[in-house]
Short mmCIF file of C-alpha atoms in Angstrom, two decimals:
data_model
loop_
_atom_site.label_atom_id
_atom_site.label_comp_id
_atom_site.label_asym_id
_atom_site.label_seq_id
_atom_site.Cartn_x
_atom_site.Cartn_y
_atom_site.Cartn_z
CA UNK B 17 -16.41 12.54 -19.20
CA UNK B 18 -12.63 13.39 -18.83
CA UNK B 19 -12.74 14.46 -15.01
CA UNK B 20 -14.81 17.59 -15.12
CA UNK B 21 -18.64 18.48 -15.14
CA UNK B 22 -20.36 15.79 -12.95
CA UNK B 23 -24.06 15.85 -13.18
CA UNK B 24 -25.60 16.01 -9.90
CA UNK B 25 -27.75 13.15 -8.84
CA UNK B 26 -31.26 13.60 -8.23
CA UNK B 27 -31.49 16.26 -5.27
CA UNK B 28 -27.81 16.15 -4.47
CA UNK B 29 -28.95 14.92 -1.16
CA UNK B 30 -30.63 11.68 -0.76
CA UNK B 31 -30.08 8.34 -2.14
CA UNK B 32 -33.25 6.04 -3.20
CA UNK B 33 -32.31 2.37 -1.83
CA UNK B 34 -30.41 0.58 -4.10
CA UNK B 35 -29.24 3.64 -5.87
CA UNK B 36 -25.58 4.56 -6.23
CA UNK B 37 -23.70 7.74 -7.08
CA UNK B 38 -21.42 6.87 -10.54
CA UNK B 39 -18.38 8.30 -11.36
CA UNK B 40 -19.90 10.88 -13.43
CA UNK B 41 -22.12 12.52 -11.18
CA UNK B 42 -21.97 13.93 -7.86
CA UNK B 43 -23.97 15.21 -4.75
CA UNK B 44 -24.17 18.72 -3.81
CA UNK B 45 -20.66 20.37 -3.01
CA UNK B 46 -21.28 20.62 0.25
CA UNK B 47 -21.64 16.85 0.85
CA UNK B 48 -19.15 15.80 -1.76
CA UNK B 49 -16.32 18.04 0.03
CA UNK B 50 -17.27 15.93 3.48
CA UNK B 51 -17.17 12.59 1.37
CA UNK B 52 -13.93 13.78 0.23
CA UNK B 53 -12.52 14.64 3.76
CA UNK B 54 -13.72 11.07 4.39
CA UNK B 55 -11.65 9.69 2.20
CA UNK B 56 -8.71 10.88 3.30
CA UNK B 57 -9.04 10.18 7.02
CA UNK B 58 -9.97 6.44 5.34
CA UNK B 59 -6.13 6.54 3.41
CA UNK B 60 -4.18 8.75 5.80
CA UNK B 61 -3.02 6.43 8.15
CA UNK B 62 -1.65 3.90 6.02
CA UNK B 63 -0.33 7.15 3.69
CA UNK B 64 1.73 7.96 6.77
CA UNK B 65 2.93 4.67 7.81
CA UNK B 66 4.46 3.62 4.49
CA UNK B 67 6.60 6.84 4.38
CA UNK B 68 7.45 6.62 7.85
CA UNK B 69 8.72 2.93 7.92
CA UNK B 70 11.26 3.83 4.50
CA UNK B 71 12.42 6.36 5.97
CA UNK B 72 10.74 8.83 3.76
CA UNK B 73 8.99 12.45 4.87
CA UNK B 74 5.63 12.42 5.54
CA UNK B 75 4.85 15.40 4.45
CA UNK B 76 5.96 14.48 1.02
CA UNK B 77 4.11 11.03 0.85
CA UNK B 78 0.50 13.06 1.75
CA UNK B 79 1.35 15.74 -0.72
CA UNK B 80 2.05 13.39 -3.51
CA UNK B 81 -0.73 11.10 -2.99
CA UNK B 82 -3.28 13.98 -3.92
CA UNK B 83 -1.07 14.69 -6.76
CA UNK B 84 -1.02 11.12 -7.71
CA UNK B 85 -4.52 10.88 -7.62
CA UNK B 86 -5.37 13.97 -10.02
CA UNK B 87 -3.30 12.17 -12.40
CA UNK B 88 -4.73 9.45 -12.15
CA UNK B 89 -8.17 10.67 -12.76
CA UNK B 90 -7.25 12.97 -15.63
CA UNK B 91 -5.17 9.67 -17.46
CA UNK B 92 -8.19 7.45 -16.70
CA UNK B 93 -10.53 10.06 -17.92
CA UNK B 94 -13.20 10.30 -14.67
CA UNK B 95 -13.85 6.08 -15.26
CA UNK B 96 -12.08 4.84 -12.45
CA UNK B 97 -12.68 6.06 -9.08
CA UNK B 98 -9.69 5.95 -6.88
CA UNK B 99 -7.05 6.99 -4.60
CA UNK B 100 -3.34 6.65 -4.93
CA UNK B 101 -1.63 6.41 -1.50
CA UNK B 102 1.62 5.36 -0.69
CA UNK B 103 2.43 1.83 -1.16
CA UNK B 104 3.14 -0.60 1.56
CA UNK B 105 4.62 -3.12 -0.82
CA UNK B 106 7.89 -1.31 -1.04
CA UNK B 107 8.47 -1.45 3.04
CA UNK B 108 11.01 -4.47 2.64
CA UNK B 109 12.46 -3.23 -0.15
CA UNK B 110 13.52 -0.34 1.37
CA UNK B 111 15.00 -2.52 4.18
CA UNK B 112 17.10 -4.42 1.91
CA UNK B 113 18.77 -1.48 0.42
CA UNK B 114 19.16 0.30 3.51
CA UNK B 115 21.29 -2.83 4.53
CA UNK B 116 23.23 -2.68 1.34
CA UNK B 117 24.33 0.77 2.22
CA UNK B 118 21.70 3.01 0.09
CA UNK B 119 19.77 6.35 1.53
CA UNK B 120 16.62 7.90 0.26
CA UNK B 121 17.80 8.98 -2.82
CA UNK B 122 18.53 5.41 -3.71
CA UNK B 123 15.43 4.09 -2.68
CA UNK B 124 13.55 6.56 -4.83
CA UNK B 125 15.42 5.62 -7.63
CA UNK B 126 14.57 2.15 -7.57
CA UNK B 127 10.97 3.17 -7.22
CA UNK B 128 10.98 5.37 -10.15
CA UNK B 129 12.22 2.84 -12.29
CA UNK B 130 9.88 0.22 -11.14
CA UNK B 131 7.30 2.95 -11.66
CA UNK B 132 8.47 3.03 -15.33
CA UNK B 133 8.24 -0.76 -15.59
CA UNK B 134 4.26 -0.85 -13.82
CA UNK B 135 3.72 1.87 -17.41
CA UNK B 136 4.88 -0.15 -19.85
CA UNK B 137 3.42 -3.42 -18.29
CA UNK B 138 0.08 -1.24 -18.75
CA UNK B 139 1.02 -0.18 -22.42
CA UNK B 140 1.28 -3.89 -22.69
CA UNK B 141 -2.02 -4.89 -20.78
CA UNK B 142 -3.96 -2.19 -23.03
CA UNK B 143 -2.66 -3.99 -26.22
CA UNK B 144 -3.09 -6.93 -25.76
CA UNK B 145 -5.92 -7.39 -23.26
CA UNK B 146 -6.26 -7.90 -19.70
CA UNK B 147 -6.14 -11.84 -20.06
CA UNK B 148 -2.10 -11.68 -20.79
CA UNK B 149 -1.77 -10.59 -17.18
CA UNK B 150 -3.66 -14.05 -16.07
CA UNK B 151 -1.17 -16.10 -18.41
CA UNK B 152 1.85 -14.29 -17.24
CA UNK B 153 0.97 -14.03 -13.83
CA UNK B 154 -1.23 -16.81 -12.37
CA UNK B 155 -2.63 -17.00 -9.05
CA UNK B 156 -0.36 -19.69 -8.09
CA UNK B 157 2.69 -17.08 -9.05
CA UNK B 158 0.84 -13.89 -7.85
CA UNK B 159 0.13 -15.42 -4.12
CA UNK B 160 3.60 -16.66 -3.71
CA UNK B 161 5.60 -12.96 -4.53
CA UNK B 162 2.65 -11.23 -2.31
CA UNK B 163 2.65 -13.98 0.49
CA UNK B 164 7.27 -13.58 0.38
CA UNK B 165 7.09 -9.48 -0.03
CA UNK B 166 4.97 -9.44 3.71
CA UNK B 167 6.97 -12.25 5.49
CA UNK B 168 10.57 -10.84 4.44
CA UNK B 169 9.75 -7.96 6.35
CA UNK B 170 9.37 -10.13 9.82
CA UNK B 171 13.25 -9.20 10.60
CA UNK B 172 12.25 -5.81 10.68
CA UNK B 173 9.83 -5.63 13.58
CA UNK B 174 11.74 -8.20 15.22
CA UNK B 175 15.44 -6.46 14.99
CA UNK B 176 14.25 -2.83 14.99
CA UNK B 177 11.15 -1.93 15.67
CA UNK B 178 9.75 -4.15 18.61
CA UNK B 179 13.23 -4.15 20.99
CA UNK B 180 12.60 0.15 21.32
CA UNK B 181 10.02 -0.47 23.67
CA UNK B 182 8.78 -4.41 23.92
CA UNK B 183 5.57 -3.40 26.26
CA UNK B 184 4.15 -0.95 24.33
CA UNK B 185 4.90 -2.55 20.89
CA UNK B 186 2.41 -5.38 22.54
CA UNK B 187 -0.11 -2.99 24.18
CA UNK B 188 -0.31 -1.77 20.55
CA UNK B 189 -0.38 -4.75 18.86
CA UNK B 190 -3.21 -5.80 21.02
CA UNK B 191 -5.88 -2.56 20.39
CA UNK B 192 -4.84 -2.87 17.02
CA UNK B 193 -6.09 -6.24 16.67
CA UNK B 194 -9.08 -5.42 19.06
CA UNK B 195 -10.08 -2.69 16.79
CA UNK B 196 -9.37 -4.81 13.43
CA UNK B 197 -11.91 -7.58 14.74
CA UNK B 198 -14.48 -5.68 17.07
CA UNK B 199 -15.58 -2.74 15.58
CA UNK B 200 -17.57 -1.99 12.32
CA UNK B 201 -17.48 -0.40 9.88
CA UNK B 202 -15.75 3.28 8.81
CA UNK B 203 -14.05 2.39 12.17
CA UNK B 204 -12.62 -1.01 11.49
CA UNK B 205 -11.32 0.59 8.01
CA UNK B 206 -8.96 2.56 10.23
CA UNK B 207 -8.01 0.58 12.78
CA UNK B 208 -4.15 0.57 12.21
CA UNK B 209 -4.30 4.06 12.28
CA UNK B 210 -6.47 4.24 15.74
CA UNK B 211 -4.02 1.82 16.91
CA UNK B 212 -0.97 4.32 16.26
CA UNK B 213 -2.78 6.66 18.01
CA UNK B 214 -3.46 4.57 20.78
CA UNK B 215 0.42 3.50 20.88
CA UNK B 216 1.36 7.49 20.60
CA UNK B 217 -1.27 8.12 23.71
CA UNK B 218 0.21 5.33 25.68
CA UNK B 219 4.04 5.96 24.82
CA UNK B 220 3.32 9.47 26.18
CA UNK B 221 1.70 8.17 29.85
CA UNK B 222 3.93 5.64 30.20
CA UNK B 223 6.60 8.54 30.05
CA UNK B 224 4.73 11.04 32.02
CA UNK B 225 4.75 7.89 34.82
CA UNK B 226 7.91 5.78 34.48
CA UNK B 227 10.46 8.57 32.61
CA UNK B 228 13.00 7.35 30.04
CA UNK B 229 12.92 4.08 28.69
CA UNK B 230 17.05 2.50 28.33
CA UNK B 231 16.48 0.91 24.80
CA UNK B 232 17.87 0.82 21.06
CA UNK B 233 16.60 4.02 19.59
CA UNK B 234 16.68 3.07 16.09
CA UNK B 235 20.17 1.74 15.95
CA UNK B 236 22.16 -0.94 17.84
CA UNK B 237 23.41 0.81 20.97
CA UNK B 238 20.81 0.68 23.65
CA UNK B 239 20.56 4.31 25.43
CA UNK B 240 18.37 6.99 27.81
CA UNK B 241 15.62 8.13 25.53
CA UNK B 242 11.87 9.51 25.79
CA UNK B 243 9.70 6.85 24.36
CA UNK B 244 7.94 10.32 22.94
CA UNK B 245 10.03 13.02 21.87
CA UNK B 246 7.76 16.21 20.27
CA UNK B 247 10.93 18.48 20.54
CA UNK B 248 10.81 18.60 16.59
CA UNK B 249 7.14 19.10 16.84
CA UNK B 250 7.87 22.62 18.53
CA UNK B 251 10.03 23.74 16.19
CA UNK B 252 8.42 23.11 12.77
CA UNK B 253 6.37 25.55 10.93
CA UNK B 254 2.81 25.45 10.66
CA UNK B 255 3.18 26.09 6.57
CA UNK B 256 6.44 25.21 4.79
CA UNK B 257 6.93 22.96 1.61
CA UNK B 258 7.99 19.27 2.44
CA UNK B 259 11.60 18.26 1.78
CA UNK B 260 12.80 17.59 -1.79
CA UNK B 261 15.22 14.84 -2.90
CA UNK B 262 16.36 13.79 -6.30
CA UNK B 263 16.97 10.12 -6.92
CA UNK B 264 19.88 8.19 -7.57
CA UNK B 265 19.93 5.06 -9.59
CA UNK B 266 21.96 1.57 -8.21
CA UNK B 267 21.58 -1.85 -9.95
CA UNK B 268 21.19 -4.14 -6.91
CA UNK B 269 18.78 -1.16 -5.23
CA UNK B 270 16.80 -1.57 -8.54
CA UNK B 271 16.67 -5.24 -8.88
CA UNK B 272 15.43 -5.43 -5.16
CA UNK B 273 12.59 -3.11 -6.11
CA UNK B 274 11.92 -4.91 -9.95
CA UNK B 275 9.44 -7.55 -8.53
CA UNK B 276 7.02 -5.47 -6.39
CA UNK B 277 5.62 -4.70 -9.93
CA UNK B 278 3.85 -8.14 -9.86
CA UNK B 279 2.20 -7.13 -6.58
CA UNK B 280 1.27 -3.70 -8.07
CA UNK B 281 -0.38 -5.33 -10.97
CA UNK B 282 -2.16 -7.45 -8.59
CA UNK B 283 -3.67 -4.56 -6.83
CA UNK B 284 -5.02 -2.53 -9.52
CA UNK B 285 -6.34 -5.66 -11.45
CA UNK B 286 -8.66 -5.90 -7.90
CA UNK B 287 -8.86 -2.31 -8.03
CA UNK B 288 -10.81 -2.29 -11.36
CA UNK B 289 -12.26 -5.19 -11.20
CA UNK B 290 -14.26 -4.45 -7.94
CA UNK B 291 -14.70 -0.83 -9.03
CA UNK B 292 -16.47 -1.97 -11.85
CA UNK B 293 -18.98 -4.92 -10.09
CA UNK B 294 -19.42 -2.17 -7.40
CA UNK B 295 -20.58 0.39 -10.20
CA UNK B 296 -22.11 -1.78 -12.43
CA UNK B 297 -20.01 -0.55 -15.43
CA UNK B 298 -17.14 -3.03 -16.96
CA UNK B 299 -13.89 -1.95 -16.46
CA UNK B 300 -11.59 -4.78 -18.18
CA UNK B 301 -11.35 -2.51 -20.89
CA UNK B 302 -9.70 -0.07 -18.56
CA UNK B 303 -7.18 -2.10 -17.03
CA UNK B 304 -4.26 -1.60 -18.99
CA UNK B 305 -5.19 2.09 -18.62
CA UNK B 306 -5.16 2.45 -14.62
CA UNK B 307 -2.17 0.45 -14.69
CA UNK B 308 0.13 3.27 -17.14
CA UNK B 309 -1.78 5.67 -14.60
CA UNK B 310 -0.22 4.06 -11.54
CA UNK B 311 3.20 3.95 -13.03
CA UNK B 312 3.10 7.45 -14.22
CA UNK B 313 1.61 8.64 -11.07
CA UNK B 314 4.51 6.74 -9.28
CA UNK B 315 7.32 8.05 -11.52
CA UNK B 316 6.31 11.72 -10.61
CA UNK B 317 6.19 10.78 -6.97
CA UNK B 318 9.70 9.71 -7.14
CA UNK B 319 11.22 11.75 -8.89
CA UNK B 320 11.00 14.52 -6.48
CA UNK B 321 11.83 12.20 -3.10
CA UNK B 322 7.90 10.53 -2.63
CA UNK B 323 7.71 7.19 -2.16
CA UNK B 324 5.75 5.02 -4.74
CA UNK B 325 1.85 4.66 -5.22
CA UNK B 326 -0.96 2.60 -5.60
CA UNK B 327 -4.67 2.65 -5.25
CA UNK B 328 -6.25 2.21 -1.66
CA UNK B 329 -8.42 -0.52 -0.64
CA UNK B 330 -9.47 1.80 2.52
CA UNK B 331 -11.14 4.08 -0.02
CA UNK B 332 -13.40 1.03 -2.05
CA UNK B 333 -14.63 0.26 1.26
CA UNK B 334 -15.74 4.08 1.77
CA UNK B 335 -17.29 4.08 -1.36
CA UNK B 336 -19.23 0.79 -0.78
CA UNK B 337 -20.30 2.06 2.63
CA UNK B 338 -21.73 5.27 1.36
CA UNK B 339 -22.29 4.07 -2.12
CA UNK B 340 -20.96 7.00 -3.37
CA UNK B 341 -18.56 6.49 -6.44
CA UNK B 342 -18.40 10.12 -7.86
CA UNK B 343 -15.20 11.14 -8.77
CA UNK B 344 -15.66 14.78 -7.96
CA UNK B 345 -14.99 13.39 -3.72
CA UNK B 346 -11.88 12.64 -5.38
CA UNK B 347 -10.41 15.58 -6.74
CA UNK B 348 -11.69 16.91 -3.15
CA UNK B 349 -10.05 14.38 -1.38
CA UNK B 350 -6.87 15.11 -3.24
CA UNK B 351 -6.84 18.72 -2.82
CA UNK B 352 -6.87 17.90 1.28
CA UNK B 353 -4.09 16.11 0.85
CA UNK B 354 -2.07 18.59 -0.75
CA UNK B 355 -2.87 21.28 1.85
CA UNK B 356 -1.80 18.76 4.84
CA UNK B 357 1.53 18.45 3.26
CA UNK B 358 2.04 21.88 3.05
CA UNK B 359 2.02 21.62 6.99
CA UNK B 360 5.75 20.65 8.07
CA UNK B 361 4.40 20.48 11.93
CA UNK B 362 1.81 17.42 10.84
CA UNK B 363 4.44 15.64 9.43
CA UNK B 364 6.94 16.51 12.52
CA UNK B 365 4.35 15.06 14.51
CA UNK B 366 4.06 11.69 12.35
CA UNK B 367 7.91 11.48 12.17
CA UNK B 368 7.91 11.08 16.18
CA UNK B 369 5.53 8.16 16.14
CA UNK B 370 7.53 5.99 18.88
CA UNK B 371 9.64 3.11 17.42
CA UNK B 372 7.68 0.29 19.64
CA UNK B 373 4.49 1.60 18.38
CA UNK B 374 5.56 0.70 14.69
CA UNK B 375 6.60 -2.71 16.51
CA UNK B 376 3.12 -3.47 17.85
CA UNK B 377 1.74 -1.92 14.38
CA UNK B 378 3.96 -4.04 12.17
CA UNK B 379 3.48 -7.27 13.60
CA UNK B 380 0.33 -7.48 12.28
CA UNK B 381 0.15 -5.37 9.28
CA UNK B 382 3.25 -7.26 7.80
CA UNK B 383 1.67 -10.79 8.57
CA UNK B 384 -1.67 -9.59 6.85
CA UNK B 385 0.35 -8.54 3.42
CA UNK B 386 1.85 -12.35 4.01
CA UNK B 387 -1.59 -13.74 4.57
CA UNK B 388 -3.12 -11.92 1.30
CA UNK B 389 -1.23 -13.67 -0.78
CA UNK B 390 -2.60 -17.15 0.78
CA UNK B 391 -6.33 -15.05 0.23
CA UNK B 392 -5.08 -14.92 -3.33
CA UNK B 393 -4.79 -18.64 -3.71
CA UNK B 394 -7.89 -19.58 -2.03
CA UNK B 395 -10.41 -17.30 -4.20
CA UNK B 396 -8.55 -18.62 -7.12
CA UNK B 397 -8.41 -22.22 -5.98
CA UNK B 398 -4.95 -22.93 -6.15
CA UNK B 399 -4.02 -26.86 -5.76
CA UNK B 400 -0.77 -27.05 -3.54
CA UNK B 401 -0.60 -30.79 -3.99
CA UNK B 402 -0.24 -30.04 -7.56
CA UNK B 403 3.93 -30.14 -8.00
CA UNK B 404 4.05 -27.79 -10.67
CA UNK B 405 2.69 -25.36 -7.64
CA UNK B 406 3.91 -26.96 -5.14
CA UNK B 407 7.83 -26.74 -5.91
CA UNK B 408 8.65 -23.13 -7.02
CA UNK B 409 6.56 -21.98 -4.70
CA UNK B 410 8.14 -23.69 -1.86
CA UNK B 411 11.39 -22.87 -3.03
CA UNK B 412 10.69 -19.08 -3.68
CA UNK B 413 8.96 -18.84 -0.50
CA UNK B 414 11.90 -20.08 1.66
CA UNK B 415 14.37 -18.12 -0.33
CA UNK B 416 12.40 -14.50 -0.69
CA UNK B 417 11.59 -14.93 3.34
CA UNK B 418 15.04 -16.57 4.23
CA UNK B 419 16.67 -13.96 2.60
CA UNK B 420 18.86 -16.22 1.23
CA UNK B 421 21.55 -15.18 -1.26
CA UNK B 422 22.91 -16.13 -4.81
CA UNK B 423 26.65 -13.98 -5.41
CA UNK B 424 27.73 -14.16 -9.01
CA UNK B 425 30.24 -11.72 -8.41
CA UNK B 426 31.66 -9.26 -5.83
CA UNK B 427 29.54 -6.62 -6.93
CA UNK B 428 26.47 -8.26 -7.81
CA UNK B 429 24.14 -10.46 -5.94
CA UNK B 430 20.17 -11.60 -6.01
CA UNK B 431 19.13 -11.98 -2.43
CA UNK B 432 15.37 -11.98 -0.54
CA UNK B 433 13.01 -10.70 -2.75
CA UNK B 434 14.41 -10.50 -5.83
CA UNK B 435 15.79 -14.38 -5.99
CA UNK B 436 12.59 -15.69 -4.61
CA UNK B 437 10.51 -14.00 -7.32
CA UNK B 438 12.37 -15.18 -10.30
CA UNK B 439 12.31 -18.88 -8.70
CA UNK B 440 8.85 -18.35 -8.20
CA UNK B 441 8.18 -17.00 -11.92
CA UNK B 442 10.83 -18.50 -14.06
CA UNK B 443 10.20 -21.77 -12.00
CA UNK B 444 6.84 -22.05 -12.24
CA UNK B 445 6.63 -21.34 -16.58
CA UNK B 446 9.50 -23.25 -16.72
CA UNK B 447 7.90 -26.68 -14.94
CA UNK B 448 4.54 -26.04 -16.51
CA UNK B 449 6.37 -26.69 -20.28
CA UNK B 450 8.11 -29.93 -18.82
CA UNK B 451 5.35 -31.10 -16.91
CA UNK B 452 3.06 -34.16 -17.79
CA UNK B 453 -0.66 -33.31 -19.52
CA UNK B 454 -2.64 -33.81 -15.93
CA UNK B 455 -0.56 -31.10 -13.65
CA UNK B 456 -1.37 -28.62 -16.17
CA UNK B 457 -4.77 -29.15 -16.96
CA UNK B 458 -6.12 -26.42 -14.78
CA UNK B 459 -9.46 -24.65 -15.18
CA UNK B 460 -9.67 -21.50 -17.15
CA UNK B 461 -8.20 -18.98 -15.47
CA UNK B 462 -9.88 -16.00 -13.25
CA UNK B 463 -9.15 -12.57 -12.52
CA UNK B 464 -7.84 -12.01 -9.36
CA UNK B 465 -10.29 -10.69 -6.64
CA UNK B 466 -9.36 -7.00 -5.01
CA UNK B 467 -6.86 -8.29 -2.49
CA UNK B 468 -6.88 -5.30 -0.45
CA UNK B 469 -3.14 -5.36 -0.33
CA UNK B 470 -1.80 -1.89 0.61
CA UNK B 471 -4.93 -1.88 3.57
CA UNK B 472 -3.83 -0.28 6.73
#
């Protein structure tokens, strides 16, 4: 089945317990459009928020997620069911080359290439087997970069975001969390985006009550402001393409980005392999496949000023909720998606999302990509009193999160990130060859659960 021609499923209506919908079929059109609207309400908040905190449009982002995802269902031939939305992993990154001086254009640059990279690591993957990933990239190594790419990013809240507007960066933090642990289901799978609108609702009373707030507005210098401005919201037009922007390419920008491709292989590894125990059809064969996908998807993003992709946890947890796996919601979903970012007064209305709402809403979203890469090491069993773990992975850690810097010359410089990856990596493989017999005698390796990591 190459994407096209599902056969419907019994009556196209019901579902017999214990019965699932498989990629290949699908339930009338009616209720496979609303399935697909689902899905996109599942993925839109976090498909917003990424674009929005690198300083990307919106509009853009939405629009090339439902491109993203066609591709992705056309390379993977119908097998895979997923949705490509805008990856959170790149959030620091784009802070880091913001404070090296680069704009969009270098940020989508970096992207591209490490879109180019995620391809070829799939070329690799579908060579040679999905097991290379597990030798190259243990759980010990995989844990670390996830657990360094979420806690570089505390700065951020704490310089930028959180100091706009301190009481309603808490009042948001707090629903947000409410929502994350008290309600259920379909609800709980959105809960950072009801919390955004909770912080946009409260922003707006909080004006309407006390007037302007005297604050940093985004930069250093605090001044007058609304806490909610809609002025651009007036102004935009109700149908209007999003805005374009080549990229640009810069060494340090791109050596920033280079290591986010260990979280991306991370993701869909969980992607496929929970796809596949949730459809009862083996997917390791297919790895190395949704991987080139991803990185092909990405590189088209990029290229014309989107921010990079990866498949959605949100949307697994629709399809385990409704047990619906059919593709065809898919190609639905993604076909919303494009129409929304044809709308230039939707994404007005995301771009004035107050800054101390993204405070409360980054607090925790940041700690819980830290946190998943500690979920990585427990479901793998990881042994932290083992020194061959122990060591790079303290030392990466403090350095990626530190942000601590290594110059080799006035041009060119690891910091963050970057240096706390390779320490991580090159550290670990390098210890395991020296090390004595007993550190390395580890079980057999597993693949990585999902680890949910671009969840909003």
């Amino acid at each position: 089945m190459a994407g096209f021609g599902w056969k419907l499923h019994g009556d196209g209506k019901h579902l017999r317990p214990g019965e699932v919908v498989k990629p290949g079929e699908r339930l009338t059109w009616g209720r496979t459009t609303g399935l697909g609207a689902q899905h996109v309400v599942s993925m839109i908040g976090a498909c917003f928020v990424a674009p929005v905190l690198m300083g990307l449009d919106a509009n853009l982002a939405v629009m090339a997620s439902g491109v993203a995802t066609i591709m992705f269902l056309l390379i993977t031939r119908g097998r895979i069911p997923s949705y490509l939305g805008s990856s959170l992993s790149f959030v620091g990154v784009a802070a880091v080359i913001a404070s090296q001086g680069g704009d969009a254009s270098t940020l989508t640059g970096a992207l591209l290439v490490v879109g180019a990279v995620l391809f070829l690591c799939g070329a690799v993957v579908r060579a040679l087997g999905a097991r290379i990933i597990h030798l190259v990239l243990p759980p010990v190594v995989t844990g670390a970069v996830v657990m360094l790419i979420g806690f570089n990013l505390a700065p951020v809240t704490a310089g930028t975001y959180w100091p706009q507007d301190q009481w309603t960066a808490l009042a948001t933090m707090v629903f947000a969390g409410f929502a994350l642990v008290v309600l259920r289901g379909f609800w709980s799978r959105i809960a950072i985006f009801l919390g955004l609108a909770f912080g946009y609702v409260f922003s707006w009373v909080l004006d309407r009550i006390f007037g302007r707030i005297h604050s940093p507005a985004g930069g250093a210098e605090a001044v007058d402001h609304w806490r909610l401005d809609l002025s651009g919201v007036g102004h935009a037009s109700w149908i209007g393409l999003p805005d374009f922007h080549a990229p640009s390419f810069s060494g340090s920008a791109i050596l920033v980005a280079l290591p986010v491709v260990i979280a991306l292989i991370a993701e869909n590894a969980g992607h496929v392999k929970a796809v596949g125990e949730m459809t009862g059809d083996p997917l390791d064969d297919q790895l190395g496949t949704a991987i080139m996908a991803d990185g092909a998807a990405t590189m088209v993003a990029t290229s014309v000023g989107g921010p990079a992709t990866t498949t959605y946890a949100e949307n697994i947890g629709v399809m385990a909720a409704t047990r619906v796996y059919s593709t065809a919601a898919y190609w639905c979903a993604a076909g919303f998606a494009i129409l929304f970012g044809l709308c230039p007064k939707f994404g007005a209305f995301v771009a004035a999302i107050p800054g101390g709402v993204l405070g409360g809403i980054t607090v925790i979203l940041y700690g819980m990509i830290g946190l998943l890469g500690a979920q990585i090491w427990v479901r793998a069993g990881v042994d932290l009193a083992n020194p061959l773990h122990l060591v790079p992975v303290a030392a990466g850690l403090i350095v990626g999160i530190g942000n601590v810097s290594l110059t080799f010359t006035d041009n060119f410089e690891l910091s963050g990130i970057a240096l706390g990856t390779l320490i991580v990596v090159l550290g670990y493989h390098a210890l395991r060859v020296l090390a004595p017999a007993h550190m390395t005698g580890e079980p057999p390796l597993r693949e990585p659960e999902n680890p949910g990591y671009d969840r909003g």
